[in-house]
Coordinates of N, CA and C in Angstrom, one line a residue:
M1 N 7.4 0.1 -10.6 CA 6.1 -0.4 -10.1 C 5.2 -0.7 -11.4
R2 N 5.3 0.2 -12.3 CA 4.5 0.0 -13.5 C 4.8 -1.3 -14.2
S3 N 6.1 -1.5 -14.4 CA 6.5 -2.7 -15.0 C 6.1 -4.0 -14.2
F4 N 6.3 -3.9 -12.9 CA 5.9 -5.0 -12.1 C 4.4 -5.3 -12.3
L5 N 3.5 -4.3 -12.2 CA 2.1 -4.5 -12.4 C 1.7 -5.0 -13.7
L6 N 2.2 -4.4 -14.8 CA 1.8 -4.7 -16.1 C 2.4 -6.0 -16.6
Y7 N 3.6 -6.4 -16.2 CA 4.3 -7.6 -16.7 C 4.3 -8.7 -15.8
E8 N 4.1 -8.5 -14.5 CA 4.2 -9.6 -13.5 C 2.8 -9.9 -12.9
K9 N 2.2 -8.8 -12.4 CA 0.9 -9.0 -11.7 C -0.3 -9.3 -12.7
F10 N -0.4 -8.5 -13.8 CA -1.5 -8.6 -14.7 C -1.1 -9.1 -16.1
H11 N 0.0 -9.8 -16.1 CA 0.6 -10.2 -17.4 C -0.3 -11.0 -18.4
N12 N -1.2 -11.7 -17.9 CA -2.1 -12.5 -18.7 C -3.4 -11.8 -19.1
E13 N -3.6 -10.6 -18.6 CA -4.9 -9.9 -18.8 C -4.8 -8.7 -19.7
K14 N -5.8 -8.5 -20.5 CA -5.9 -7.3 -21.3 C -6.6 -6.3 -20.4
L15 N -5.9 -5.3 -20.1 CA -6.4 -4.3 -19.2 C -6.8 -3.0 -19.9
S16 N -7.9 -2.4 -19.4 CA -8.3 -1.1 -19.9 C -8.6 -0.3 -18.7
I17 N -8.8 1.0 -18.9 CA -9.1 1.9 -17.8 C -10.4 1.6 -17.2
S18 N -11.3 1.0 -18.0 CA -12.6 0.6 -17.5 C -12.5 -0.5 -16.5
D19 N -11.4 -1.2 -16.4 CA -11.2 -2.3 -15.4 C -10.7 -1.7 -14.1
H20 N -10.8 -0.4 -13.8 CA -10.1 0.2 -12.7 C -10.6 -0.4 -11.4
E21 N -11.9 -0.8 -11.2 CA -12.3 -1.4 -10.0 C -11.6 -2.7 -9.7
M22 N -11.6 -3.6 -10.7 CA -10.9 -4.9 -10.6 C -9.4 -4.7 -10.3
I23 N -8.8 -3.8 -11.0 CA -7.4 -3.5 -10.8 C -7.1 -3.0 -9.4
T24 N -7.9 -2.1 -8.9 CA -7.8 -1.5 -7.6 C -8.0 -2.6 -6.5
N25 N -9.0 -3.4 -6.7 CA -9.3 -4.5 -5.7 C -8.1 -5.5 -5.7
D26 N -7.6 -5.8 -6.8 CA -6.5 -6.8 -6.9 C -5.2 -6.3 -6.2
I27 N -4.9 -5.0 -6.5 CA -3.8 -4.4 -5.8 C -3.9 -4.3 -4.3
D28 N -5.1 -3.9 -3.9 CA -5.4 -3.7 -2.5 C -5.3 -5.1 -1.8
I29 N -5.9 -6.1 -2.4 CA -5.8 -7.5 -1.8 C -4.4 -8.0 -1.7
M30 N -3.6 -7.7 -2.8 CA -2.2 -8.1 -2.8 C -1.5 -7.5 -1.7
L31 N -1.6 -6.2 -1.5 CA -0.9 -5.5 -0.4 C -1.5 -5.8 1.0
S32 N -2.8 -5.8 1.1 CA -3.4 -6.1 2.4 C -3.1 -7.5 2.9
S33 N -3.2 -8.4 2.0 CA -2.9 -9.8 2.4 C -1.5 -10.1 2.7
S34 N -0.6 -9.2 2.2 CA 0.8 -9.4 2.5 C 1.3 -8.6 3.7
L35 N 0.4 -7.8 4.3 CA 0.8 -6.9 5.3 C 1.3 -7.6 6.6
E36 N 2.5 -7.3 7.0 CA 3.0 -7.7 8.4 C 2.6 -6.5 9.3
Y37 N 1.6 -6.7 10.1 CA 1.0 -5.6 10.8 C 1.9 -5.1 11.9
H38 N 2.1 -3.8 12.0 CA 2.8 -3.1 13.0 C 1.9 -2.0 13.4
G39 N 1.3 -2.0 14.5 CA 0.4 -0.9 14.9 C 1.1 0.2 15.7
D40 N 0.4 1.3 15.8 CA 0.9 2.4 16.6 C -0.2 2.8 17.6
N41 N -1.2 1.9 17.8 CA -2.3 2.2 18.7 C -1.7 2.3 20.2
Y42 N -2.2 3.2 20.9 CA -1.6 3.4 22.3 C -1.9 2.2 23.2
S43 N -2.9 1.4 22.8 CA -3.2 0.2 23.7 C -2.4 -1.0 23.4
A44 N -1.6 -0.9 22.3 CA -0.7 -2.0 21.9 C 0.8 -1.6 22.1
E45 N 1.6 -2.5 22.2 CA 3.1 -2.2 22.2 C 3.5 -1.8 20.9
I46 N 4.2 -0.7 20.8 CA 4.7 -0.2 19.5 C 6.0 -0.9 19.1
E47 N 6.0 -1.4 17.9 CA 7.2 -2.1 17.4 C 8.0 -1.2 16.5
Y48 N 9.3 -1.2 16.7 CA 10.2 -0.3 16.0 C 11.0 -1.0 15.0
I49 N 11.3 -0.3 13.9 CA 12.1 -0.9 12.8 C 13.1 0.1 12.4
E50 N 14.1 -0.3 11.6 CA 15.0 0.6 11.0 C 14.6 1.0 9.6
V51 N 14.5 2.3 9.3 CA 14.2 2.8 8.0 C 15.3 3.8 7.6
D52 N 16.0 3.5 6.5 CA 17.0 4.4 6.0 C 18.0 4.8 7.2
G53 N 18.4 3.8 8.0 CA 19.4 4.1 9.0 C 18.8 4.7 10.3
K54 N 17.5 4.9 10.4 CA 16.9 5.5 11.6 C 15.9 4.6 12.2
I55 N 15.8 4.6 13.5 CA 14.8 3.8 14.2 C 13.5 4.6 14.2
T56 N 12.4 3.9 13.8 CA 11.1 4.6 13.8 C 10.0 3.5 14.1
S57 N 8.8 4.0 14.4 CA 7.7 3.0 14.7 C 7.5 2.3 13.4
G58 N 7.0 1.1 13.4 CA 6.9 0.2 12.3 C 5.6 0.5 11.5
S59 N 4.9 1.6 11.7 CA 3.7 1.8 11.0 C 3.5 3.3 10.6
G60 N 2.7 3.6 9.7 CA 2.5 5.0 9.3 C 3.7 5.6 8.6
L61 N 4.5 4.8 7.9 CA 5.8 5.2 7.4 C 5.5 6.2 6.2
S62 N 4.6 5.8 5.3 CA 4.3 6.5 4.1 C 5.6 6.9 3.3
N63 N 6.6 5.9 3.3 CA 7.8 6.1 2.6 C 7.8 5.2 1.4
L64 N 7.4 5.7 0.3 CA 7.2 4.9 -0.9 C 8.5 4.2 -1.3
D65 N 9.6 4.9 -1.4 CA 10.8 4.2 -1.9 C 11.2 3.1 -1.0
W66 N 11.2 3.3 0.3 CA 11.5 2.2 1.3 C 10.6 1.0 1.2
H67 N 9.3 1.4 1.1 CA 8.3 0.3 1.1 C 8.4 -0.5 -0.2
W68 N 8.7 0.2 -1.3 CA 8.8 -0.5 -2.6 C 10.0 -1.4 -2.6
D69 N 11.2 -0.9 -2.1 CA 12.4 -1.8 -2.0 C 12.1 -3.0 -1.1
Y70 N 11.5 -2.7 0.0 CA 11.2 -3.8 1.0 C 10.2 -4.8 0.4
Y71 N 9.2 -4.4 -0.4 CA 8.3 -5.3 -1.0 C 9.0 -6.2 -2.0
K72 N 9.8 -5.6 -2.8 CA 10.6 -6.3 -3.9 C 11.5 -7.4 -3.3
K73 N 12.1 -7.1 -2.1 CA 13.0 -8.1 -1.5 C 12.2 -9.1 -0.7
N74 N 11.1 -8.7 0.0 CA 10.4 -9.6 0.9 C 9.1 -10.1 0.5
D75 N 8.5 -9.6 -0.6 CA 7.2 -10.0 -1.1 C 6.1 -9.6 -0.1
H76 N 6.3 -8.7 0.8 CA 5.2 -8.2 1.7 C 5.6 -6.8 2.1
I77 N 4.7 -6.1 2.7 CA 4.9 -4.8 3.3 C 4.7 -4.9 4.8
I78 N 5.2 -3.8 5.5 CA 4.9 -3.8 6.9 C 4.2 -2.5 7.3
G79 N 3.5 -2.5 8.4 CA 2.9 -1.2 8.8 C 1.4 -1.5 9.2
C80 N 0.6 -0.5 8.8 CA -0.8 -0.5 9.1 C -1.6 0.0 7.9
C81 N -2.8 0.3 8.1 CA -3.7 0.7 6.9 C -3.1 1.9 6.2
R82 N -2.4 2.8 6.9 CA -1.8 4.0 6.2 C -0.8 3.6 5.2
D83 N 0.0 2.5 5.6 CA 1.0 2.0 4.7 C 0.4 1.3 3.5
V84 N -0.6 0.6 3.7 CA -1.3 -0.1 2.6 C -1.9 0.9 1.6
A85 N -2.6 1.9 2.2 CA -3.2 3.0 1.4 C -2.2 3.8 0.6
C86 N -1.1 4.1 1.2 CA 0.0 4.8 0.6 C 0.5 4.0 -0.6
M87 N 0.8 2.7 -0.4 CA 1.3 1.9 -1.5 C 0.2 1.7 -2.6
D88 N -1.0 1.5 -2.2 CA -2.1 1.3 -3.1 C -2.1 2.5 -4.1
T89 N -2.1 3.7 -3.5 CA -2.2 4.9 -4.4 C -1.0 5.0 -5.3
F90 N 0.2 4.7 -4.9 CA 1.3 4.8 -5.8 C 1.3 3.7 -6.8
F91 N 0.9 2.5 -6.5 CA 0.8 1.5 -7.5 C -0.3 1.9 -8.6
L92 N -1.4 2.4 -8.1 CA -2.4 2.9 -9.1 C -2.0 4.0 -9.9
K93 N -1.3 5.0 -9.3 CA -0.8 6.1 -10.1 C 0.2 5.7 -11.1
S94 N 1.0 4.6 -10.8 CA 2.0 4.2 -11.8 C 1.4 3.6 -13.0
I95 N 0.1 3.2 -13.0 CA -0.6 2.7 -14.2 C -1.7 3.7 -14.6
N96 N -1.5 4.9 -14.2 CA -2.4 6.0 -14.7 C -3.8 6.0 -14.2
I97 N -4.0 5.5 -13.0 CA -5.3 5.5 -12.3 C -5.2 6.5 -11.2
P98 N -5.9 7.7 -11.4 CA -5.8 8.7 -10.4 C -6.4 8.3 -9.1
S99 N -5.7 8.4 -8.0 CA -6.2 8.0 -6.7 C -5.5 8.8 -5.6
T100 N -6.1 8.7 -4.4 CA -5.6 9.4 -3.2 C -6.1 8.6 -2.0
K101 N -5.5 8.8 -0.9 CA -5.9 8.2 0.3 C -6.6 9.2 1.2
V102 N -7.7 8.7 1.9 CA -8.4 9.6 2.8 C -8.6 8.8 4.2
T103 N -8.8 9.6 5.2 CA -9.0 9.0 6.5 C -10.5 9.0 6.8
V104 N -11.0 7.9 7.2 CA -12.4 7.7 7.7 C -12.2 7.7 9.3
Q105 N -12.8 8.6 9.9 CA -12.6 8.8 11.4 C -13.9 8.5 12.1
W106 N -13.8 7.7 13.2 CA -14.9 7.6 14.1 C -14.2 7.4 15.5
E107 N -14.7 8.1 16.4 CA -14.0 8.2 17.7 C -14.0 6.8 18.4
P108 N -12.9 6.3 18.9 CA -11.6 6.9 18.9 C -10.7 6.4 17.8
F109 N -11.3 5.8 16.8 CA -10.5 5.1 15.8 C -10.6 5.8 14.4
G110 N -9.7 5.4 13.6 CA -9.7 5.9 12.2 C -9.1 4.8 11.3
H111 N -9.4 5.0 10.0 CA -8.9 4.0 9.0 C -8.6 4.7 7.7
Q112 N -7.5 4.4 7.1 CA -7.2 5.0 5.8 C -7.6 4.1 4.6
I113 N -8.3 4.7 3.7 CA -8.7 4.0 2.5 C -8.3 4.8 1.2
V114 N -8.4 4.1 0.1 CA -8.1 4.7 -1.2 C -9.4 5.1 -1.9
V115 N -9.4 6.3 -2.5 CA -10.5 6.7 -3.3 C -10.0 7.0 -4.7
L116 N -10.9 6.8 -5.7 CA -10.5 7.0 -7.1 C -11.3 8.2 -7.6
Y117 N -10.7 8.8 -8.6 CA -11.4 9.9 -9.3 C -12.0 9.2 -10.5
D118 N -13.3 9.2 -10.7 CA -14.0 8.5 -11.7 C -14.9 9.4 -12.5

């Protein structure tokens, strides 16, 4: 991931830790815009996929290795906001930007976002 980000994604840019907002936004846009949405909302039909030989719902996987391999092969990820937030945090951590994902909840919905330690 680190090599991908430093040598392919940001290869023409001189990056410093002070650029963390720009880097974070670019990574989030890259993943969000590539998302093949698979929801698990009870009002929608749940779509199932195969992950590591097992059938599971196509969202909320939080399986970094599987998502990274899938992204490298297909140039997009699948799932929902949880999957984007999971990948965002691991991409950021790979280039030494401390981050985690949190859930913003409002009834009856929620959304996962990435937060940074600054």
